Coordinates of C-alpha atoms in Angstrom, one line a residue:
M260 CA 186.9 47.6 131.4
K261 CA 185.3 47.2 128.0
K262 CA 184.0 50.4 126.6
I263 CA 180.3 50.5 126.4
T264 CA 179.0 50.9 122.8
I265 CA 175.7 51.9 121.2
A266 CA 175.2 48.3 120.3
D267 CA 175.5 47.3 124.0
V268 CA 172.8 49.9 124.9
A269 CA 170.6 48.6 122.1
K270 CA 171.0 45.0 123.2
H271 CA 170.4 45.8 126.9
A272 CA 167.3 47.9 126.2
N273 CA 166.0 45.4 123.6
V274 CA 165.8 48.0 120.9
S275 CA 167.6 48.6 117.6
K276 CA 170.8 50.6 117.3
S277 CA 169.0 53.1 115.1
T278 CA 166.4 53.6 117.8
V279 CA 169.2 54.4 120.3
S280 CA 170.8 56.7 117.7
Q281 CA 167.5 58.6 117.3
Y282 CA 167.2 58.9 121.0
L283 CA 170.8 60.3 121.3
N284 CA 170.0 62.8 118.5
E285 CA 166.8 63.8 120.2
R286 CA 164.6 62.6 117.4
F287 CA 161.6 61.5 119.4
E288 CA 158.8 62.0 116.9
Y289 CA 158.0 58.2 116.5
M290 CA 159.3 57.0 119.8
S291 CA 157.0 56.1 122.7
E292 CA 157.6 57.5 126.2
K293 CA 158.1 53.9 127.4
T294 CA 161.0 53.4 124.8
R295 CA 162.6 56.7 125.7
K296 CA 162.6 55.8 129.4
K297 CA 164.0 52.4 128.7
I298 CA 166.9 53.8 126.7
K299 CA 167.5 56.6 129.3
D300 CA 167.6 54.1 132.1
T301 CA 169.9 51.8 130.2
I302 CA 172.3 54.6 129.4
E303 CA 172.5 55.5 133.1
E304 CA 172.8 51.9 134.2
L305 CA 175.6 51.1 131.8
N306 CA 177.2 54.5 132.2
Y307 CA 177.3 54.9 128.4
Q308 CA 179.3 57.9 127.1
P309 CA 178.3 58.9 123.5
N310 CA 181.2 59.2 121.0
I311 CA 181.1 62.9 120.4
L312 CA 183.6 62.7 117.5
A313 CA 181.6 60.1 115.6
R314 CA 178.4 62.1 116.2
S315 CA 180.2 65.2 114.9
L316 CA 181.4 63.5 111.7
K317 CA 178.0 62.0 111.0
Q318 CA 176.1 65.3 111.5
K319 CA 178.8 67.5 110.1
S320 CA 178.8 69.6 113.3
T321 CA 181.0 69.7 116.4
F322 CA 178.2 71.3 118.4
T323 CA 180.8 73.8 119.6
I324 CA 180.8 77.6 119.5
G325 CA 183.8 79.8 119.8
V326 CA 183.7 83.1 121.7
V327 CA 186.6 85.5 121.3
V328 CA 186.5 88.4 123.7
A329 CA 188.6 91.5 123.3
N330 CA 189.2 91.6 127.1
N331 CA 187.7 89.5 129.8
V332 CA 188.3 91.9 132.7
H333 CA 185.1 93.8 132.0
T334 CA 182.0 93.0 134.1
F335 CA 179.9 93.4 130.9
T336 CA 182.0 90.8 129.1
T337 CA 181.7 88.2 131.9
N338 CA 178.0 88.6 132.0
V339 CA 177.6 88.3 128.3
I340 CA 179.8 85.1 128.2
R341 CA 177.7 83.5 130.9
A342 CA 174.4 84.3 129.1
I343 CA 175.8 83.0 125.7
E344 CA 176.9 79.8 127.4
G345 CA 173.5 79.4 129.0
Y346 CA 171.7 79.9 125.7
F347 CA 173.9 77.4 123.7
Y348 CA 173.8 74.8 126.5
Q349 CA 170.1 74.7 126.1
E350 CA 170.6 74.1 122.4
G351 CA 173.0 71.3 122.9
F352 CA 176.2 73.2 122.2
H353 CA 179.4 73.7 124.2
I354 CA 181.4 77.0 124.0
I355 CA 185.2 77.7 123.9
V356 CA 186.1 81.1 125.3
C357 CA 189.3 82.9 124.2
N358 CA 190.6 86.2 125.6
A359 CA 192.5 88.3 123.1
D360 CA 193.7 90.9 125.7
D361 CA 192.9 93.6 123.1
E362 CA 195.8 92.2 121.0
P363 CA 195.0 91.8 117.3
Q364 CA 197.6 89.1 116.8
K365 CA 196.3 87.1 119.7
E366 CA 192.8 87.4 118.3
K367 CA 193.9 86.2 114.9
N368 CA 195.6 83.2 116.5
Y369 CA 192.5 82.2 118.4
I370 CA 190.2 82.6 115.4
E371 CA 192.5 80.4 113.3
M372 CA 192.7 77.8 116.2
L373 CA 188.9 77.7 116.6
R374 CA 188.4 77.2 112.8
A375 CA 191.0 74.5 112.8
K376 CA 189.0 72.8 115.6
Q377 CA 186.0 73.1 113.3
V378 CA 183.7 75.0 115.6
D379 CA 180.3 75.7 114.1
G380 CA 180.5 79.4 114.5
I381 CA 182.2 82.3 116.4
I382 CA 181.0 85.3 118.3
I383 CA 183.7 87.9 118.3
F384 CA 184.3 91.1 120.3
P385 CA 186.6 92.4 117.5
T386 CA 189.9 94.2 118.2
G387 CA 189.4 95.8 114.8
D388 CA 192.8 95.1 113.2
N389 CA 192.1 91.8 111.5
L390 CA 190.0 93.1 108.5
D391 CA 191.5 90.5 106.0
L392 CA 190.6 87.7 108.4
Y393 CA 187.1 88.9 109.0
Q394 CA 186.6 89.3 105.2
Q395 CA 187.9 85.8 104.6
M396 CA 185.3 84.4 107.0
I397 CA 182.6 86.3 105.1
Q398 CA 183.8 84.8 101.8
D399 CA 183.9 81.4 103.4
R400 CA 180.3 81.9 104.5
F401 CA 181.5 80.9 108.0
P402 CA 178.9 81.8 110.7
I403 CA 180.1 84.8 112.6
V404 CA 178.5 87.5 114.8
F405 CA 180.2 90.6 116.2
M406 CA 179.4 91.7 119.8
D407 CA 179.9 95.1 121.4
R408 CA 181.9 96.6 118.5
T409 CA 181.2 97.5 114.9
I410 CA 183.6 97.4 112.0
T411 CA 182.8 99.8 109.2
D412 CA 182.1 98.4 105.7
L413 CA 181.9 94.8 106.8
D414 CA 178.7 92.9 106.2
I415 CA 178.6 91.1 109.5
T416 CA 175.7 90.8 111.9
T417 CA 176.6 92.9 115.0
V418 CA 174.9 93.3 118.4
L419 CA 175.9 96.2 120.5
L420 CA 174.6 98.9 122.8
D421 CA 173.2 102.2 121.6
N422 CA 176.3 104.0 122.9
H423 CA 175.1 107.5 121.9
L424 CA 172.0 107.0 124.0
A425 CA 174.1 105.7 126.9
A426 CA 176.2 108.9 127.0
K427 CA 173.1 111.0 126.5
L428 CA 171.3 109.4 129.5
A429 CA 174.3 110.2 131.7
V430 CA 174.8 113.8 130.5
D431 CA 171.0 114.5 130.7
H432 CA 171.0 113.3 134.3
F433 CA 174.0 115.4 135.2
V434 CA 172.4 118.5 133.7
E435 CA 169.1 117.8 135.4
K436 CA 171.0 117.7 138.7
G437 CA 172.5 121.2 137.9
Y438 CA 176.0 120.3 136.6
R439 CA 177.6 122.2 133.7
N440 CA 181.3 121.3 133.8
I441 CA 181.0 117.7 132.8
A442 CA 184.0 115.5 131.8
I443 CA 184.2 112.1 130.1
V444 CA 187.0 109.6 130.6
T445 CA 187.4 106.5 128.5
T446 CA 190.1 103.9 127.8
S447 CA 192.2 104.3 124.6
I448 CA 190.6 105.0 121.2
I449 CA 193.8 104.4 119.2
R450 CA 192.2 101.6 117.1
N451 CA 188.9 103.5 116.8
I452 CA 187.1 101.0 119.0
S453 CA 183.5 101.9 118.3
P454 CA 181.9 101.9 121.8
R455 CA 184.4 104.4 123.1
I456 CA 184.2 106.6 120.0
E457 CA 180.4 106.5 120.0
R458 CA 180.1 107.3 123.7
I459 CA 182.3 110.4 123.2
Q460 CA 180.2 111.4 120.3
G461 CA 177.0 110.9 122.3
Y462 CA 178.6 113.0 125.2
R463 CA 179.4 115.9 122.7
E464 CA 175.9 115.8 121.2
A465 CA 174.2 115.7 124.6
L466 CA 176.1 118.7 125.8
Q467 CA 175.3 120.7 122.7
S468 CA 171.6 119.8 123.0
H469 CA 171.6 121.5 126.4
G470 CA 173.5 124.6 125.0
I471 CA 176.7 123.7 126.9
A472 CA 180.0 124.3 125.1
V473 CA 182.1 121.2 124.6
K474 CA 185.6 121.6 126.2
N475 CA 188.2 119.3 124.6
E476 CA 190.2 119.4 127.8
Y477 CA 187.3 117.7 129.5
I478 CA 187.6 114.7 127.2
K479 CA 190.3 112.2 128.3
T480 CA 191.2 108.9 126.7
A481 CA 194.1 106.7 127.9
P482 CA 195.2 103.1 128.4
A483 CA 193.7 101.7 131.6
E484 CA 197.1 101.9 133.4
E485 CA 197.3 105.6 132.6
I486 CA 193.8 106.7 133.6
S487 CA 195.1 108.0 136.9
T488 CA 197.5 110.3 135.1
A489 CA 194.7 111.5 132.9
L490 CA 192.5 112.2 135.9
S491 CA 195.4 114.2 137.6
E492 CA 195.6 116.4 134.5
L493 CA 191.8 116.8 134.5
F494 CA 191.6 117.9 138.1
S495 CA 194.7 120.2 137.7
L496 CA 192.8 122.4 135.2
E497 CA 192.0 126.0 136.3
T498 CA 188.3 125.0 136.2
P499 CA 188.2 121.3 137.1
P500 CA 185.0 119.3 136.2
E501 CA 182.1 119.1 138.6
A502 CA 181.0 115.8 137.2
V503 CA 182.8 112.8 135.5
L504 CA 181.3 110.3 133.2
A505 CA 183.3 107.0 133.3
G506 CA 183.2 105.4 129.9
N507 CA 183.2 101.8 131.2
D508 CA 183.6 99.8 134.4
R509 CA 187.5 99.8 134.4
V510 CA 187.5 103.6 134.1
L511 CA 184.9 103.8 136.9
N512 CA 187.2 101.8 139.1
E513 CA 190.1 104.2 138.4
V514 CA 187.9 107.2 138.9
L515 CA 186.7 106.0 142.3
R516 CA 190.3 105.1 143.3
F517 CA 191.5 108.6 142.3
I518 CA 188.7 110.4 144.1
K519 CA 189.5 108.4 147.3
S520 CA 193.2 109.2 147.0
R521 CA 192.4 113.0 146.8
D522 CA 189.9 112.8 149.7
F523 CA 187.2 114.2 147.4
K524 CA 183.6 113.6 148.5
I525 CA 181.0 112.2 146.1
P526 CA 178.8 114.1 145.1
D527 CA 179.8 117.2 147.1
D528 CA 183.2 117.7 145.4
V529 CA 182.5 115.7 142.2
A530 CA 179.6 113.8 140.8
V531 CA 180.1 110.4 139.1
I532 CA 178.2 108.2 136.6
G533 CA 179.6 105.0 135.1
I534 CA 178.5 103.4 131.9
D535 CA 178.2 99.6 132.7
E536 CA 176.5 98.3 135.8
V537 CA 179.0 97.1 138.4
P538 CA 178.4 94.6 141.3
Y539 CA 179.3 97.2 144.0
A540 CA 177.3 100.1 142.6
D541 CA 174.4 99.6 145.0
F542 CA 176.4 99.2 148.2
Y543 CA 179.3 101.6 147.6
T544 CA 179.2 104.7 149.7
P545 CA 177.5 106.7 148.3
T546 CA 175.8 104.3 145.8
I547 CA 176.9 104.9 142.2
T548 CA 174.6 106.0 139.4
T549 CA 175.2 103.8 136.3
V550 CA 174.0 103.2 132.8
K551 CA 173.2 99.5 132.5
Q552 CA 173.6 97.5 129.3
P553 CA 171.0 94.8 128.7
T554 CA 173.6 92.0 128.8
D555 CA 171.3 89.0 128.7
E556 CA 169.2 90.4 125.9
M557 CA 172.4 91.2 123.9
A558 CA 173.9 87.8 124.5
H559 CA 170.7 85.9 123.5
L560 CA 170.2 88.0 120.4
A561 CA 173.9 87.4 119.3
A562 CA 173.5 83.7 120.0
E563 CA 170.2 83.5 118.2
Q564 CA 171.7 85.3 115.1
L565 CA 174.7 82.9 115.1
L566 CA 172.5 79.8 115.4
A567 CA 170.3 81.0 112.5
Q568 CA 173.5 81.2 110.4
I569 CA 174.6 77.7 111.5
K570 CA 171.1 76.4 110.6
Q571 CA 171.3 78.3 107.3
E572 CA 168.0 80.1 107.7
E573 CA 167.6 81.9 104.4
D574 CA 165.6 84.9 105.7
R575 CA 168.4 86.2 108.1
K576 CA 170.3 89.1 106.6
P577 CA 173.4 90.7 108.3
G578 CA 172.5 93.8 110.2
V579 CA 173.5 96.0 113.2
H580 CA 171.3 95.6 116.2
R581 CA 171.6 98.4 118.8
L582 CA 170.0 97.8 122.1
K583 CA 168.8 100.4 124.5
P584 CA 170.6 101.1 127.9
T585 CA 168.9 102.0 131.1
L586 CA 169.9 104.7 133.6
I587 CA 169.9 103.5 137.2
P588 CA 169.9 106.7 139.4
R589 CA 171.5 106.4 142.8
F590 CA 173.3 108.9 145.0
S591 CA 176.6 109.8 143.3
C592 CA 175.0 112.9 141.7

């Protein structure tokens, strides 16, 4: 079958090629509703598929956004990706999602691939070990926004949670319920990944604000596959914790699995709060108190900031945007 062209659409609709082009580029200012409907109906009748490559070359845009996530196993990450996709779809963009698996080399390869594909901008959940690459993107004035994690001394717009407040909300709730021996467990902090570091700092500060001594043995960090071992050490202490703050959803999964394996009862034997809302929190037995991130708001802000860079809006300056979490009290305390 002959490939339908813009000229075919114009001839069939009895309009000029430039009018069809204006319609395809959504420039409707001087186009009547009747003409718009005629072109729309013709495109559907002829099953015309616009040449995306030609459009990209003409407008110097691929209408494609890259999203490089540090690890796509987190509920938070999945929800953010979905909201980013929804935002850009409404703006006429597609997204390409890449999962770095917390591996800096994999992140580097994906960023280089996306730039080779000439995406218009990238939202990155940074692994933290590609400083030269991030700096090069700044020098190239390439549109970039960091999500969830900060990198010190880099002038890059960043959207993340107020992690100190997230930990404080959890600790305050534990103390309000009468707990004093409170532990925190997070995944590895080897590369100084900011949310984990900040949540531990927030935990320390919150305990001190209540006049509770910080016990280093109650602070556990480990790779996800070693969380169970860290919990075994924690509950082998002479005075094991009465309450555990899980630093993210993966840790919460491991905490609940460990508690079940030991036949502990929540909250009678140990209280639990997780940072990050999880799908099962409100139907687990007992229901789990969580600290919820405003995922849609964070995603939309990051997308808005990136789009402003793509459109070269002069009044946008790089900055760090910390959004407030919300405690959702349930029955695990």
